[in-house]
Each structure stands twice: as structure tokens, then as C-alpha cells.
Coordinates of C-alpha atoms and ligand atoms in Angstrom, one line a residue:
Chain Z
X1 CA 0.1 0.1 -0.2
X2 CA 1.3 3.6 -1.0
X3 CA 2.7 5.6 2.4
X4 CA 1.3 9.1 0.4
X5 CA -1.5 8.7 -1.9
X6 CA -2.3 12.1 -3.8
X7 CA -5.1 12.8 -5.8
X8 CA -7.4 15.5 -8.1
X9 CA -4.5 18.3 -6.8
X10 CA -4.3 21.0 -7.9
X11 CA -2.3 24.7 -6.5
X12 CA -2.0 28.6 -7.8
X13 CA 0.1 30.5 -7.6
X14 CA -0.8 34.4 -8.0
X15 CA -3.8 33.3 -9.2
X16 CA -2.7 30.8 -11.6
X17 CA -2.7 27.1 -12.1
X18 CA 0.5 25.3 -11.7
X19 CA -0.2 22.3 -10.5
X20 CA -3.5 21.2 -12.2
X21 CA -5.1 17.7 -11.4
X22 CA -2.4 15.5 -10.7
X23 CA -1.8 12.2 -9.1
X24 CA 0.6 10.3 -7.6
X25 CA 1.6 7.6 -5.1
X26 CA 4.5 7.5 -3.4
X27 CA 5.6 3.7 -1.9
X28 CA 7.5 2.6 0.9
X29 CA 10.4 0.9 0.8
X30 CA 10.9 2.7 -3.0
X31 CA 12.0 6.1 -4.6
X32 CA 9.7 7.3 -6.8
X33 CA 11.8 10.1 -9.2
X34 CA 10.1 12.7 -9.7
X35 CA 11.4 14.7 -13.7
X36 CA 10.2 17.9 -15.3
X37 CA 11.8 20.4 -17.4
X38 CA 12.3 23.8 -15.6
X39 CA 8.9 25.5 -14.3
X40 CA 6.9 22.5 -14.9
X41 CA 5.5 23.4 -10.8
X42 CA 8.2 20.4 -9.5
X43 CA 8.6 22.3 -6.1
X44 CA 5.6 23.8 -6.4
X45 CA 4.1 20.4 -5.7
X46 CA 6.7 19.8 -2.9
X47 CA 5.5 22.8 -1.2
X48 CA 2.2 21.9 -1.7
X49 CA 2.6 18.6 0.0
X50 CA 4.4 20.0 2.3
X51 CA 2.0 22.7 3.6
X52 CA 4.6 25.6 2.5
X53 CA 1.2 26.9 0.2
X54 CA -1.6 26.2 0.3
X55 CA -3.3 23.8 -2.2
X56 CA -6.8 24.8 -4.4
X57 CA -7.9 21.4 -4.6
X58 CA -7.9 18.0 -4.3
X59 CA -6.5 15.6 -1.4
X60 CA -3.2 14.5 -0.1
X61 CA -3.4 11.1 2.5
X62 CA -0.1 10.0 4.5
X63 CA -1.4 6.3 6.3
X64 CA -4.7 7.2 4.6
X65 CA -4.9 10.7 6.7
X66 CA -5.8 13.6 4.7
X67 CA -3.7 16.2 5.6
X68 CA -4.1 19.0 2.8
X69 CA -5.6 21.6 5.5
X70 CA -3.4 21.0 8.6
X71 CA -0.3 23.0 8.5
X72 CA 3.1 22.2 7.6
X73 CA 4.0 21.6 11.7
X74 CA 1.3 19.1 11.9
X75 CA 2.0 17.5 8.6
X76 CA 5.7 16.7 9.6
X77 CA 3.8 14.9 12.8
X78 CA 2.3 12.7 10.9
X79 CA 5.1 11.7 8.9
X80 CA 6.5 14.0 6.0
X81 CA 9.2 15.5 5.4
X82 CA 10.6 18.2 3.2
X83 CA 14.5 19.2 2.2
X84 CA 13.6 21.5 0.2
X85 CA 16.0 23.4 -2.8
X86 CA 18.4 26.0 -2.3
X87 CA 19.8 24.2 1.6
X88 CA 17.8 25.6 4.2
X89 CA 20.4 24.7 6.8
X90 CA 20.3 26.8 10.0
X91 CA 23.0 29.2 9.5
X92 CA 23.4 31.3 12.4
X93 CA 23.3 26.8 14.4
X94 CA 26.1 24.1 14.1
X95 CA 25.8 21.4 12.5
X96 CA 24.8 19.5 16.2
X97 CA 22.5 22.0 16.6
X98 CA 21.0 22.0 13.4
X99 CA 20.8 18.6 14.7
X100 CA 19.6 18.4 17.6
X101 CA 16.3 20.4 16.1
X102 CA 15.0 18.4 14.6
X103 CA 15.1 15.3 17.1
X104 CA 12.2 13.3 17.7
X105 CA 11.2 11.3 20.7
X106 CA 12.4 8.2 19.5
X107 CA 15.6 8.9 17.4
X108 CA 18.9 9.0 17.9
X109 CA 21.7 11.8 16.8
X110 CA 24.2 8.8 15.9
X111 CA 22.2 7.4 13.5
X112 CA 22.3 10.6 11.3
X113 CA 26.1 10.3 12.0
X114 CA 25.8 6.8 10.6
X115 CA 24.6 7.9 7.4
X116 CA 27.3 10.9 6.8
X117 CA 29.6 9.8 9.0
X118 CA 31.2 13.4 7.7
X119 CA 29.3 15.8 9.7
X120 CA 31.0 14.0 12.7
X121 CA 34.5 16.0 12.5
X122 CA 31.9 18.8 11.6
X123 CA 30.0 18.7 13.9
X124 CA 30.7 22.4 16.3
X125 CA 31.5 24.3 13.3
X126 CA 29.2 26.3 12.0
X127 CA 26.6 26.2 9.6
X128 CA 27.3 28.8 7.3
X129 CA 30.9 27.8 7.0
X130 CA 29.6 23.6 6.1
X131 CA 30.3 23.1 2.1
X132 CA 27.4 22.6 -0.3
X133 CA 27.3 19.0 0.1
X134 CA 27.9 19.0 3.7
X135 CA 24.6 21.1 3.5
X136 CA 22.6 19.2 1.4
X137 CA 23.8 16.0 4.0
X138 CA 22.9 17.9 7.3
X139 CA 19.9 18.6 5.8
X140 CA 18.6 15.5 4.6
X141 CA 20.1 14.4 8.1
X142 CA 17.7 16.8 9.8
X143 CA 14.9 15.5 8.1
X144 CA 16.0 12.3 9.0
X145 CA 15.4 12.8 12.3
X146 CA 11.6 13.7 12.6
X147 CA 11.5 10.0 11.7
X148 CA 8.7 10.7 8.9
X149 CA 7.5 7.9 7.0
X150 CA 7.7 10.3 3.7
X151 CA 10.7 12.1 2.5
X152 CA 10.5 14.8 -0.1
X153 CA 13.9 15.9 -1.6
X154 CA 14.2 19.2 -4.2
X155 CA 16.7 18.8 -6.4
X156 CA 19.1 17.6 -3.7
X157 CA 22.7 17.6 -6.1
X158 CA 21.8 21.3 -7.6
X159 CA 25.6 22.8 -7.9
X160 CA 27.1 19.8 -6.2
X161 CA 30.5 18.2 -7.6
X162 CA 29.5 14.1 -10.1
X163 CA 30.9 12.6 -6.9
X164 CA 29.2 14.0 -3.9
X165 CA 26.1 13.8 -5.9
X166 CA 26.5 9.8 -6.4
X167 CA 27.4 10.0 -2.0
X168 CA 24.2 11.4 -1.3
X169 CA 22.2 9.3 -4.4
X170 CA 23.9 6.3 -2.4
X171 CA 22.4 7.2 1.3
X172 CA 19.4 8.1 0.3
X173 CA 18.6 4.3 -1.5
X174 CA 19.3 2.8 1.6
X175 CA 16.9 5.9 3.3
X176 CA 14.4 3.5 0.9
X177 CA 15.6 0.4 1.2
X178 CA 15.4 1.3 5.0
X179 CA 11.3 1.7 4.9
X180 CA 10.8 5.1 3.9
X181 CA 9.1 6.3 0.7
X182 CA 11.3 9.4 -1.1
X183 CA 9.4 11.1 -3.7
X184 CA 13.3 13.1 -5.6
X185 CA 12.8 15.6 -7.4
X186 CA 16.0 16.2 -9.8
X187 CA 17.1 17.7 -12.8
X188 CA 20.4 14.8 -13.4
X189 CA 17.5 12.7 -15.1
X190 CA 20.0 9.6 -15.3
X191 CA 21.5 9.3 -12.3
X192 CA 17.8 9.6 -10.4
X193 CA 16.2 7.2 -12.6
X194 CA 19.6 4.7 -11.9
X195 CA 18.5 4.8 -8.2
X196 CA 15.0 4.7 -8.4
X197 CA 11.8 2.3 -9.2
X198 CA 8.8 4.2 -10.3
X199 CA 9.5 7.5 -12.5
X200 CA 6.8 10.2 -13.3
X201 CA 7.1 13.1 -15.7
X202 CA 5.6 17.0 -15.1
X203 CA 5.0 19.2 -17.8
X204 CA 3.0 22.6 -17.0
X205 CA 1.2 20.9 -14.1
X206 CA 0.6 17.3 -15.4
X207 CA 1.3 14.2 -14.8
X208 CA 2.0 13.0 -18.1
X209 CA 4.5 10.1 -17.4
X210 CA 4.2 7.2 -15.1
X211 CA 6.1 4.0 -15.0
X212 CA 9.3 2.3 -14.2
X213 CA 12.6 4.3 -13.9
X214 CA 14.7 1.5 -15.5
X215 CA 12.5 1.2 -18.5
X216 CA 12.7 5.2 -19.2
X217 CA 16.3 5.0 -18.3
X218 CA 16.5 2.9 -21.1
X219 CA 14.8 4.8 -23.8
X220 CA 16.6 8.5 -23.5
X221 CA 14.4 9.2 -27.0
X222 CA 11.1 8.7 -24.7
X223 CA 12.3 10.6 -22.3
X224 CA 13.4 13.5 -24.2
X225 CA 9.9 13.6 -25.9
X226 CA 8.2 13.7 -22.8
X227 CA 10.2 16.4 -21.5
X228 CA 9.7 18.6 -24.7
X229 CA 6.2 17.5 -24.6
X230 CA 4.7 15.8 -28.5
Chain B
X1 CA 29.4 70.1 39.0
X2 CA 27.4 68.0 42.3
X3 CA 24.4 69.8 41.0
X4 CA 24.8 68.1 37.5
X5 CA 25.6 64.4 40.1
X6 CA 23.1 64.5 41.7
X7 CA 21.2 64.9 38.2
X8 CA 23.0 61.9 36.5
X9 CA 22.3 60.0 39.4
X10 CA 18.5 61.1 38.7
X11 CA 18.3 59.9 35.5
X12 CA 19.8 56.6 36.4
X13 CA 15.8 54.7 37.1
X14 CA 15.3 55.8 33.6
X15 CA 18.1 55.2 32.8
X16 CA 17.4 51.5 33.2
X17 CA 13.9 51.4 32.3
X18 CA 15.1 52.4 29.1
X19 CA 17.5 49.0 28.8
X20 CA 14.9 46.7 30.4
X21 CA 12.3 48.4 27.3
X22 CA 15.3 47.6 24.4
X23 CA 17.1 44.5 26.1
X24 CA 13.0 43.3 25.0
X25 CA 13.0 45.2 21.9
X26 CA 16.2 43.5 21.0
X27 CA 15.1 40.2 22.5
X28 CA 11.4 40.4 20.1
X29 CA 13.4 41.4 17.0
X30 CA 16.2 39.0 17.0
X31 CA 13.8 35.7 18.0
X32 CA 11.1 37.1 15.8
X33 CA 11.8 39.7 14.4
X34 CA 9.6 42.2 14.5
X35 CA 11.0 46.1 15.4
X36 CA 8.2 46.0 17.8
X37 CA 6.6 49.9 19.0
X38 CA 4.1 48.0 21.8
X39 CA 6.5 47.1 23.8
X40 CA 6.1 49.8 26.5
X41 CA 2.1 50.4 25.5
X42 CA 2.1 46.6 26.2
X43 CA 4.0 47.1 30.0
X44 CA 2.2 50.6 30.4
X45 CA -1.9 48.7 29.6
X46 CA -0.2 46.0 32.3
X47 CA 0.8 48.6 34.9
X48 CA -3.4 50.3 34.5
X49 CA -4.5 46.9 35.6
X50 CA -2.2 47.7 39.0
X51 CA -3.5 51.2 39.3
X52 CA -7.1 50.7 39.3
X53 CA -6.7 47.8 41.6
X54 CA -4.5 49.9 43.9
X55 CA -7.4 52.5 43.7
X56 CA -10.2 50.5 43.9
X57 CA -8.8 49.7 47.1
X58 CA -6.8 45.8 46.7
X59 CA -4.1 44.8 48.1
X60 CA -0.6 46.3 46.9
X61 CA 1.3 42.8 45.9
X62 CA -1.0 40.7 44.1
X63 CA -2.7 43.6 41.7
X64 CA 1.2 43.6 40.7
X65 CA 0.6 39.9 40.0
X66 CA -2.8 40.5 38.6
X67 CA -1.1 43.3 36.5
X68 CA 2.3 41.6 35.3
X69 CA -0.8 38.6 33.9
X70 CA -2.9 41.5 32.5
X71 CA 0.9 42.5 30.9
X72 CA 1.0 39.2 29.4
X73 CA -1.6 38.9 27.8
X74 CA -1.8 41.9 26.0
X75 CA 1.7 41.0 24.8
X76 CA 1.1 37.9 23.6
X77 CA -2.4 39.0 21.9
X78 CA 0.3 41.6 19.5
X79 CA 2.1 38.0 19.2
X80 CA -0.7 36.8 17.7
X81 CA -1.8 39.2 15.7
X82 CA 1.8 39.6 14.3
X83 CA 2.4 35.9 14.2
X84 CA -1.0 34.4 12.4
X85 CA -1.8 37.4 9.8
X86 CA 1.2 38.9 10.0
X87 CA 3.8 36.6 9.8
X88 CA 4.7 36.4 6.0
X89 CA 4.7 39.8 6.1
X90 CA 7.8 42.1 5.5
X91 CA 10.2 43.2 8.7
X92 CA 9.1 46.6 7.8
X93 CA 5.7 46.0 7.3
X94 CA 6.0 44.0 10.5
X95 CA 6.8 47.1 12.6
X96 CA 4.4 49.4 10.7
X97 CA 1.7 47.1 11.8
X98 CA 3.2 47.7 15.2
X99 CA 3.2 51.6 15.1
X100 CA -0.8 51.0 14.4
X101 CA -1.2 49.2 16.4
X102 CA 0.7 51.6 19.5
X103 CA -2.1 54.5 18.2
X104 CA -4.6 52.4 18.9
X105 CA -3.1 51.2 22.5
X106 CA -3.1 54.5 23.0
X107 CA -6.4 55.7 22.7
X108 CA -7.7 52.9 23.7
X109 CA -5.4 53.3 26.4
X110 CA -6.5 57.3 27.3
X111 CA -10.5 56.6 27.1
X112 CA -10.6 53.9 29.9
X113 CA -8.1 56.0 31.9
X114 CA -9.8 59.1 31.6
X115 CA -6.3 60.8 29.6
X116 CA -4.4 63.9 32.1
X117 CA -7.2 62.6 34.5
X118 CA -4.6 62.3 37.8
X119 CA -3.6 58.6 39.1
X120 CA -2.9 57.2 42.6
X121 CA 0.3 55.2 41.3
X122 CA 1.8 53.2 44.2
X123 CA 5.8 53.4 44.8
X124 CA 6.3 49.9 44.6
X125 CA 9.9 50.3 46.6
X126 CA 10.7 53.5 47.7
X127 CA 13.4 55.0 49.4
X128 CA 17.1 54.8 48.7
X129 CA 19.4 52.1 48.5
X130 CA 22.7 53.9 48.7
X131 CA 24.5 56.6 48.8
X132 CA 27.8 57.5 45.8
X133 CA 29.4 60.6 46.1
X134 CA 27.1 62.0 47.9
X135 CA 23.9 61.1 46.0
X136 CA 21.0 59.5 47.1
X137 CA 20.5 56.5 44.3
X138 CA 17.4 55.4 44.4
X139 CA 16.5 51.7 44.8
X140 CA 14.1 51.7 41.8
X141 CA 17.6 52.9 39.9
X142 CA 19.4 49.8 41.0
X143 CA 16.3 47.3 40.3
X144 CA 15.4 48.3 37.2
X145 CA 19.4 48.2 36.6
X146 CA 19.0 44.6 38.0
X147 CA 16.7 44.2 36.4
X148 CA 17.7 44.2 32.6
X149 CA 21.4 42.5 33.2
X150 CA 18.7 39.8 34.6
X151 CA 16.4 39.2 31.9
X152 CA 20.3 39.8 29.6
X153 CA 21.8 36.6 31.1
X154 CA 18.5 35.1 31.6
X155 CA 18.2 35.2 28.1
X156 CA 21.5 34.3 26.8
X157 CA 21.0 30.8 29.4
X158 CA 18.2 30.6 27.7
X159 CA 19.0 30.5 24.1
X160 CA 21.5 28.8 24.1
X161 CA 21.5 26.7 27.3
X162 CA 18.0 25.3 26.3
X163 CA 16.3 23.1 23.7
X164 CA 13.3 25.3 24.0
X165 CA 15.9 28.0 22.7
X166 CA 17.2 26.4 20.3
X167 CA 14.6 25.6 18.7
X168 CA 13.9 29.8 18.9
X169 CA 17.8 30.9 17.7
X170 CA 16.4 27.9 14.7
X171 CA 13.1 29.4 14.3
X172 CA 14.9 33.1 14.2
X173 CA 17.2 32.0 11.4
X174 CA 14.3 30.7 8.9
X175 CA 10.5 29.6 10.9
X176 CA 9.3 28.0 8.0
X177 CA 12.1 25.5 7.8
X178 CA 11.7 25.4 11.9
X179 CA 8.2 24.9 11.2
X180 CA 8.8 21.7 8.6
X181 CA 10.5 20.0 11.3
X182 CA 7.5 19.8 13.2
X183 CA 8.0 22.7 15.4
X184 CA 5.6 24.5 17.2
X185 CA 6.2 27.7 16.0
X186 CA 3.4 30.1 17.1
X187 CA 3.0 28.4 20.9
X188 CA 7.8 29.7 21.1
X189 CA 6.4 33.8 19.0
X190 CA 3.6 33.6 21.8
X191 CA 6.2 32.8 24.6
X192 CA 8.5 35.6 23.5
X193 CA 5.9 37.7 23.1
X194 CA 4.4 36.8 26.6
X195 CA 8.3 36.6 28.3
X196 CA 8.8 40.6 26.9
X197 CA 5.0 41.7 27.6
X198 CA 5.8 40.7 31.9
X199 CA 9.3 41.8 32.2
X200 CA 7.9 45.2 30.1
X201 CA 5.3 45.8 32.7
X202 CA 7.3 44.6 35.8
X203 CA 10.0 48.2 34.7
X204 CA 7.1 50.6 34.0
X205 CA 5.5 50.2 37.7
X206 CA 9.0 50.1 38.7
X207 CA 9.5 53.7 37.0
X208 CA 5.9 54.7 36.4
X209 CA 5.4 57.3 39.5
X210 CA 8.0 59.1 38.8
X211 CA 6.7 59.7 35.4
X212 CA 3.7 61.2 35.4
X213 CA 1.7 58.2 35.1
X214 CA -0.5 59.5 31.7
X215 CA -0.8 55.9 29.5
X216 CA 0.5 58.5 26.3
X217 CA 4.0 58.8 28.8
X218 CA 4.5 56.3 29.5
X219 CA 3.4 54.3 26.6
X220 CA 5.4 56.2 24.4
X221 CA 9.3 55.4 26.6
X222 CA 9.1 52.9 23.5
X223 CA 11.3 56.1 21.3
X224 CA 15.0 55.6 24.5
X225 CA 14.3 51.9 24.4
X226 CA 14.6 51.2 20.8
X227 CA 17.6 53.7 20.6
X228 CA 19.1 52.0 23.1
X229 CA 18.6 48.8 21.0
X230 CA 20.0 50.3 17.9
X231 CA 22.9 51.5 20.0
X232 CA 23.4 47.9 20.4
X233 CA 22.1 47.4 16.4
X234 CA 18.9 44.7 17.2
X235 CA 22.3 42.2 18.5
X236 CA 24.2 42.7 21.3
X237 CA 21.8 42.8 25.0
X238 CA 25.1 44.1 26.7
X239 CA 25.3 47.8 24.4
X240 CA 22.0 47.7 24.1
X241 CA 21.9 47.4 28.0
X242 CA 24.6 50.0 28.3
X243 CA 22.9 52.2 25.7
X244 CA 19.7 52.1 27.3
X245 CA 21.8 53.3 31.3
X246 CA 23.8 56.2 29.6
X247 CA 21.1 57.3 28.0
X248 CA 18.9 57.8 31.0
X249 CA 22.1 59.4 32.3
X250 CA 22.6 62.2 29.7
X251 CA 18.8 62.8 30.3
X252 CA 19.7 63.4 34.1
X253 CA 22.6 66.0 33.4
X254 CA 20.3 67.6 30.7
X255 CA 17.4 68.2 33.4
X256 CA 19.7 70.2 35.5
X257 CA 21.2 72.8 32.3
X258 CA 18.8 75.2 32.0
X259 CA 19.2 76.2 28.9
X260 CA 19.1 72.3 27.2
X261 CA 16.5 70.4 29.7
X262 CA 13.4 72.3 27.4
X263 CA 15.1 70.0 24.5
X264 CA 16.1 67.2 26.7
X265 CA 12.6 64.3 24.9
X266 CA 15.2 65.0 22.2
X267 CA 18.4 63.0 22.9
X268 CA 16.4 59.7 22.2
X269 CA 16.8 61.1 18.6
X270 CA 20.4 62.8 18.9
X271 CA 21.7 59.5 19.8
X272 CA 19.4 57.8 17.3
X273 CA 21.1 60.0 14.2
X274 CA 24.8 59.8 16.1
X275 CA 24.5 55.5 16.0
X276 CA 23.2 55.9 13.1
X277 CA 25.8 58.1 11.2
X278 CA 28.6 56.3 12.7
X279 CA 27.7 52.4 12.0
X280 CA 26.4 53.7 8.7
X281 CA 24.0 50.5 9.7
X282 CA 20.7 52.5 8.6
X283 CA 20.2 48.8 6.6
X284 CA 19.3 47.5 9.8
X285 CA 15.8 48.6 10.3
X286 CA 15.1 47.3 6.9
X287 CA 16.7 44.1 6.8
X288 CA 14.8 40.8 7.7
X289 CA 16.4 39.3 10.3
Ligands
ATP301 N1 6.1 32.7 -5.7 C1 5.7 32.3 -6.9 N2 4.8 33.3 -8.3 C2 4.0 33.1 -9.2 N3 4.8 32.0 -9.9 C3 5.1 31.6 -9.6 C4 6.3 31.3 -7.9 N4 7.0 30.4 -8.2 C5 7.1 29.8 -8.9 N5 6.4 30.6 -10.3 C6 5.4 29.3 -11.6 O1 5.1 28.5 -11.4 C7 6.0 27.2 -12.2 C8 6.1 26.8 -11.4 O2 7.3 26.6 -11.0 P1 8.0 25.7 -10.0 O3 9.4 25.8 -9.1 O4 6.9 24.5 -9.3 O5 9.3 24.9 -11.5 P2 10.6 23.7 -11.3 O6 9.1 22.3 -12.0 O7 10.2 23.5 -10.1 O8 11.4 24.2 -11.9 P3 12.6 24.4 -11.8 O9 13.2 23.4 -12.6 O10 13.3 25.9 -12.2 O11 13.0 23.8 -10.2 C9 6.5 28.2 -13.3 O12 5.9 28.3 -13.9 C10 7.3 30.1 -12.5 O13 7.1 30.9 -12.6
MG302 MG1 12.2 24.0 -8.6

């Protein structure tokens, strides 16, 4: 059964529809990859899911419970975590303080350091002074400590070296293998498809493709066509 | 010379109050990103609850407690308005909203308390604490300065040593990221408003007998308070504390020099101007964080 079920969702921005009648489902233990050209509405969708912006219609369910009207904090407590675009570390706090802020009952900071051992020696460093890769690790680890059931990740690879991106991708794969439901928005389509299970492609606020990641990976022509339309 | 010293020391009580109000303003600005013009008005509302109860014949200390509770509530109410409807607004919009609220509170306050009608404000801490250079230093002045220093130390400990303080610092840094992690953002913000409300109310109760206990006069103490906060560039608690005390001392001295005494209410303005010119940090007023 799917952890996150989105039905007939519409989201407006400045009164204009950006996401329209969208249906997606995200399963536990799997990575659903969400692809789409710039401006397709991927970030808008994730922000609507986590409650940063209101939705205009439709439902969002986690474990069968509707959350589309709840505040972001409530959705977080229902098991939704959102790693936003742009590495939103708490700049004035140290690495460890960033982790402590999100530490929920039953979670242990050691889990964060186990996932990203690189962060251990940076624990007392102010987050604004971390490298881009370290900041990305920190926000993923921070989201993890809220004990989520569903993890939304928006363009975690933006501006990072390929070796770091590979590192992050394998960490996310590990999280999914441990049972998390992951919705991964990516520009690096090939890399994301190679670690993902289910692939969605969005165009102008709608899902235009729903299929298997490997299949899409093996037919670049198809992916190209989906991106550009036609 | 001695007269100058006497009046400088007399300005200490005011200085302590400016310092405490200023430190509360910095606290509010740093944690909920609002330049709060209603700070003193919140305390004034609480102080007038004390006056009303005292004039109605209730014993003094329970009335003080009721007044502080009322000030806390007014602070929380204003905080609710600011977080509920203006949480996403820019720093300058928020400041403008608090100015509007200040005008509203003063209007309601003057209506309820009868404007210039003389009130009987009990002196909570009468008498002098000690003599300094042959001048009496009042208990009230020692207390306000002590309270300001206490608030500074407590705020520091609270922010750096407790989980709630850590959450508050995260909230001040990135409100949305904090909310996405399930931090109870609204509750925390209201806590900040309530805490500053309680402290300012107590400070105003101490200073009210020395001022004309008029709702408008007391509410406008926010001007020197924000001047003190500006000395600390809305960041440093200790510089704000020092700024408030110095402001009070200078004002006190000015009151003893005939030729300048009538202009002494312009002193906070001059201080603001001097600090702005000196540091060229005007941007502080508009900075989002
Ligand atoms: N704050 C906003 N106000 C109005 N329109 C917006 C706003 N943010 C985004 N949009 C519009 O919504 C559409 C979708 O933007 P969105 O950021 O969701 O796309 P995206 O798929 O995440 O793109 P990218 O790959 O560039 O990150 C775009 O047409 C954009 O112009
Ligand atoms: Mg985007």
C-alpha cells in the first residue's frame, strides 16, 4: 500500500494554476523519481504537499489520513519531511545544533552521523561555514531525525560535484531500503532513474508519464520526448 | 558640578527602564523579527491594571501580580496578531503594523484611564539603596538596572542552554524550515511575546511613579527604548543595556542645565542619529533577519 497518495491535486500561484488535477502515489521502501523541465511545477507540488503553500483542491493522504488542510508542522508530525530546494540549514547554528533542533522522541543523533560520517568532525562548525555537499547532507540528516514516513527531496544535487551527488544518491537509496517512502525531484535524470523505482514526468503542472525507472532510463528518446512535449 | 552629578544619578532609574525595554526590543527583534513599537504600551496596559486595582482598594502585591499577568496577556495578544496575520510580511511592514497597534492601544488606554486624569500610582520600592559621591541612589534605579541585567543574563542562558532556546534560534534563522521540522512555531513566538510583556510591565510599574502616570507618556517610552536597542544594533544585549543606562544619565544631566533642559526629550533622537551616522547601519531597520 502507498504511504503517500495524492489525488486530483491543484495548486495555484498568484491565482494561476501551476499544478492541475495531479495524481501520484509514493510507496514505502521505494524511490519515486519526479522529473520535468524547468517550470513544470515540481517545486510547487512539493511545497503544496508539505504545506508551505496552500492547495486549491484535491487530497493528500498519508496512511489514509488527509492532511491537505493542516499546517506544515502538523504534516511533519504526521510523518512528512521536506528537504527544500537550496539547502536550508540553520546558518547560525552548528551542525550538531541543526540536528538537535529536529531530534524527535525515539530518534538518535547517532543515526544521522551513521548515515553521513562526514558530519562527525564538522559537528561544532557553524552550518553557514559548511561546504555545499556537507550542507546538503545536514538537511537530509536533519529531516531524517523527525522520524518521517515520507521524505520529499527537491534538487539535492544542484551545484554539487558529481562525486558528492553519487554519495547523496546512495544515501537516499539506503533510506528507501530501510523502508522510507521517497519522492525525489531531480535535474540529473539519468542518475536519479538509476537509483529510483517509479518514475513520474511532469509537464505544465500535469503528470504525463508514470512508469518504471529502468525502462525510462533505457529509452532516452522517450524521456526527451516527454520533457519537450509532442 | 554636584548638581550635575545629582541629576545624572536621578536619571539612572529612567536609564534602567530604557535598558530593560531596549533589551526586550532586541529579544523580540532577534527571535520573532519584529521591531516592536508596542513594547512600552504593553507594559503600560499592565501597569494601569495595577493602578486600577490599587485605587479600588486591593492590596498592592496581588495587584502587581494581576498587572503583570495582564501585561503578559496583552503581549501574547499582540504576538498573536503579528504571527497569525503578518508572519510572512516584511520587517518594515511588521514595524508599521506595530506602530498602528501602538496608536490603537494608546487611544483605548487614554479612553479607559481618562487621559490627563491624575492617578494614584503606588511607589513599589520607595527609598534609597545607597549613597554614591554624596548622592542618593534610589532602590528603584538599582532595581530597574538589575532587572535589565538579569533579563540579559537569563535571555543568554535561555537561548544557549535550553532546547526551547535552541528551537527559538532556529526559528529566528529560518522560520519555514523550523516549521517543516515540526517545531511549534506559533507557540514559541507567543512565548517570546509573553516573556517580554511580563518583564516590561514590571519595569514600567517601577518607573511609573517618577513619570506622570499618563497612558500616552508611558507608552512613548518605546522611543528611548528603541534608541537603546539601536545602540546595540538590535543584536547585542549588553550594548543595548549600556546604551539605555547612558541615555538615562545624559537625560538626567540635561534636565539640570536650564538652557538645554527643555530639549531633553530630543536626546533619544540625537542618539539614534549619532549611532546611525557613526555605524552607517541604516539597513538594520529593514533587514529581514
Ligand atoms: N512565487 C511564485 N509566484 C508566481 N508564480 C510562481 C512562483 N513560483 C513559481 N511560479 C511559477 O510556477 C511555475 C512552476 O514553478 P516551479 O518552481 O514549481 O517549477 P519547477 O518544476 O520546480 O522548476 P525548476 O526545475 O526550475 O526548479 C513556473 O511557471 C513559475 O514561473
Ligand atoms: Mg524547482
